Structure formats: C-alpha cells, structure tokens
Amino acid sequence: MKKTILMLSTLLFIVCLNTGAWAHHAAVGMATADAGPIKTIPASTLKQGSFGFDIQAEYIDLKRFSDEELLGFAAAGNDVHSIDSVRHLFLSMGYGLTNDLTLGLKLPYVSLKNIRASHAEEPEEVHNHGNSSGLGDLSIVARYRFIRAADQGFEAALIGGIKAPTGETNVSDPDGERFETEHQPGSGSWDPIIGLAATKKIGNVSLDGNILYMIATKGSQETDLGDTLNLNVAVSWRAIQKEVSVDLVLEANAEWKQKQKIGGVRDDNSGDTLLLLSPGLRLAFKNNMMAYVSAGFPVVQNLNGIQTETRTRTLFGFAVGF
C-alpha cells in the first residue's frame, strides 16, 4: 500500500513539474486578465490541452485545551482530545480535456501537532500522543461548465469527483498506539464529491460562489468521518493591472461537518458549523504565474460537544500554467 501511495505521489509530482499548473481552486482560470478568488471554486475552466500546477500550504491554529481542562472533562465523564494545529501541503494539477471540461488532481500531506487526550476511564491522566503526519487522500475532481454567457460575464459549472483512500491510516504515537481515524492522514474510505460553481464578471470585479458536498463512507477502523458541506462566496477586485497585477479578495468560507460514527456509534464530540471571513491577496504575473495569500478568521463557530476551536486559518501558494 505504501509503495502504491509513493508511486501515485511521485507520478503526480513529476507530471506537475513537467506540465505546469492550476492555482488552488481558482487556478483553473490561470489567465491574468481578470480578478479571481483564492479558496472559492470558480466556474471557469482550463482551455483544451492546457495544464496547471499549484502548490499550497495551509496552517490552522487551534485553541488547545490545557491539561487541567482535559482532566476536568475526564472527571465529568467525557473522552476529549486536543490538537495544537493542523498543517496541510497540497499538490494540485489540472488539465483541460475540452474548453468546458477540466480534470483536477489534489494530493495533500497532512500534519497534526501535539495530540493529547483524556478519558473518563482514566480521569487522572492526560495522554500525550505527539504528532501524526503523512500522505493524505487523493481527490480526483471534474468541473463541467454548462453555461458560458460571455456577453453577460456569467459562467456556471457542475462539479463531481471522488476522494480515494490513498492516505496513510496506520500512523502510531511514540508508544506504538495507533491513532484513531480522525487523527490519521488518510480516511480509508471512498467519498463521492458533488457540487456547483458560478462566476459573474463585472468590469474589474469577479463574484464567485460554490457549494460542495462530500459523502463520507465507512473507512479505516470502522469509522465514518461524517459528510461535509462547504459553501464559499468571494468578491475579487483587480486593483492594479500591470506587469504584476494585484487582486484584492474577500471571501466567506462556511463548512458544516456531520458527527462521525465509530463502529456505528455516533461521537457527540464531533461535527461542527464554521464560518470564516477571509481577506486575501493575489499577484498575477504576465508569464502565467501566480502567488496568493489568505487569512481566515472565524465569525461563527458552533461545535458539537467538547472540541478545540479554530483561532485562524492561513494559506499561501504559488501556481503556474500553460
């Protein structure tokens, strides 16, 4: 399995290096003539025969529980964990099968820092499990643009794909204890993805929005991590149009996550509704290269049960295409 994962990741990386890139979700529109979003998926697609490649780093800072808080939760009969931060490194590639159909691949490297836990059965002890990291699940997604009204500056696209169980699911802590699936880089499950994206251009402004739903199935360790619904909207303004163009971006990124089930038993300390307000900046270069940065701040955070809250989400990346 590890050899298969290594071959997939190596192949993806080599292909990307040899063919160029698509910027994160926005990277399908590698043209620098228009403004565009960062996290939000636009309806634009790659031209037939063109490639794109993107490398992106994401850092999610969490509000960790203290040891005293964890012991208090355990004394009250709760099994609770705490994580300091989550880090992702994404490699993405896109290819224009036709002018209206783009195929994309996305492979993450996942790292969870300082996992600690307390259990009702051992209310006087905090377990320090250390870090969990490794290759995550590969996503294969197609985007079909079914509306392109150039005179009105409007586009709409259907999104469909699958998240394949290519990620590592047997990572253990320093004591040899296997992490639960929610703390593994991979899920071990095949998860279908469906969605819709829309884009409206008004002069130097781009309005983009997308909805994306992932249906979780049972994976490693009899765990169903729960369905996920993402809703993103973005306003992007081309503030400077020169050799290096500058886009100012403001996005709202919402996520609803269903409670997970382990062995058919629902975990009440899982699942959430989260809304981030995310200002960002894109630099578009004439040679079809792009750099971007975004910072997300929670404005709504409804967590089920006892979970660590999100402080901030920061992401930055670099894209190139031809």
Short mmCIF file of N, CA and C in Angstrom, two decimals, residues 96 143 157 188 202 230:
data_model
loop_
_atom_site.label_atom_id
_atom_site.label_comp_id
_atom_site.label_asym_id
_atom_site.label_seq_id
_atom_site.Cartn_x
_atom_site.Cartn_y
_atom_site.Cartn_z
N GLY A 96 -7.11 20.61 -19.12
CA GLY A 96 -8.30 20.92 -19.89
C GLY A 96 -8.61 19.85 -20.91
N ARG A 143 -14.73 19.32 -13.48
CA ARG A 143 -15.58 20.50 -13.49
C ARG A 143 -16.10 20.73 -14.91
N ALA A 157 -20.90 25.97 -13.53
CA ALA A 157 -20.27 24.67 -13.75
C ALA A 157 -20.74 23.65 -12.73
N GLY A 188 -9.23 6.03 4.66
CA GLY A 188 -9.53 4.65 4.30
C GLY A 188 -10.87 4.48 3.61
N ILE A 202 -17.92 41.64 -13.49
CA ILE A 202 -18.44 42.99 -13.66
C ILE A 202 -17.24 43.94 -13.69
N ASN A 230 -19.49 22.32 2.10
CA ASN A 230 -18.75 23.57 2.02
C ASN A 230 -19.50 24.57 1.15
#
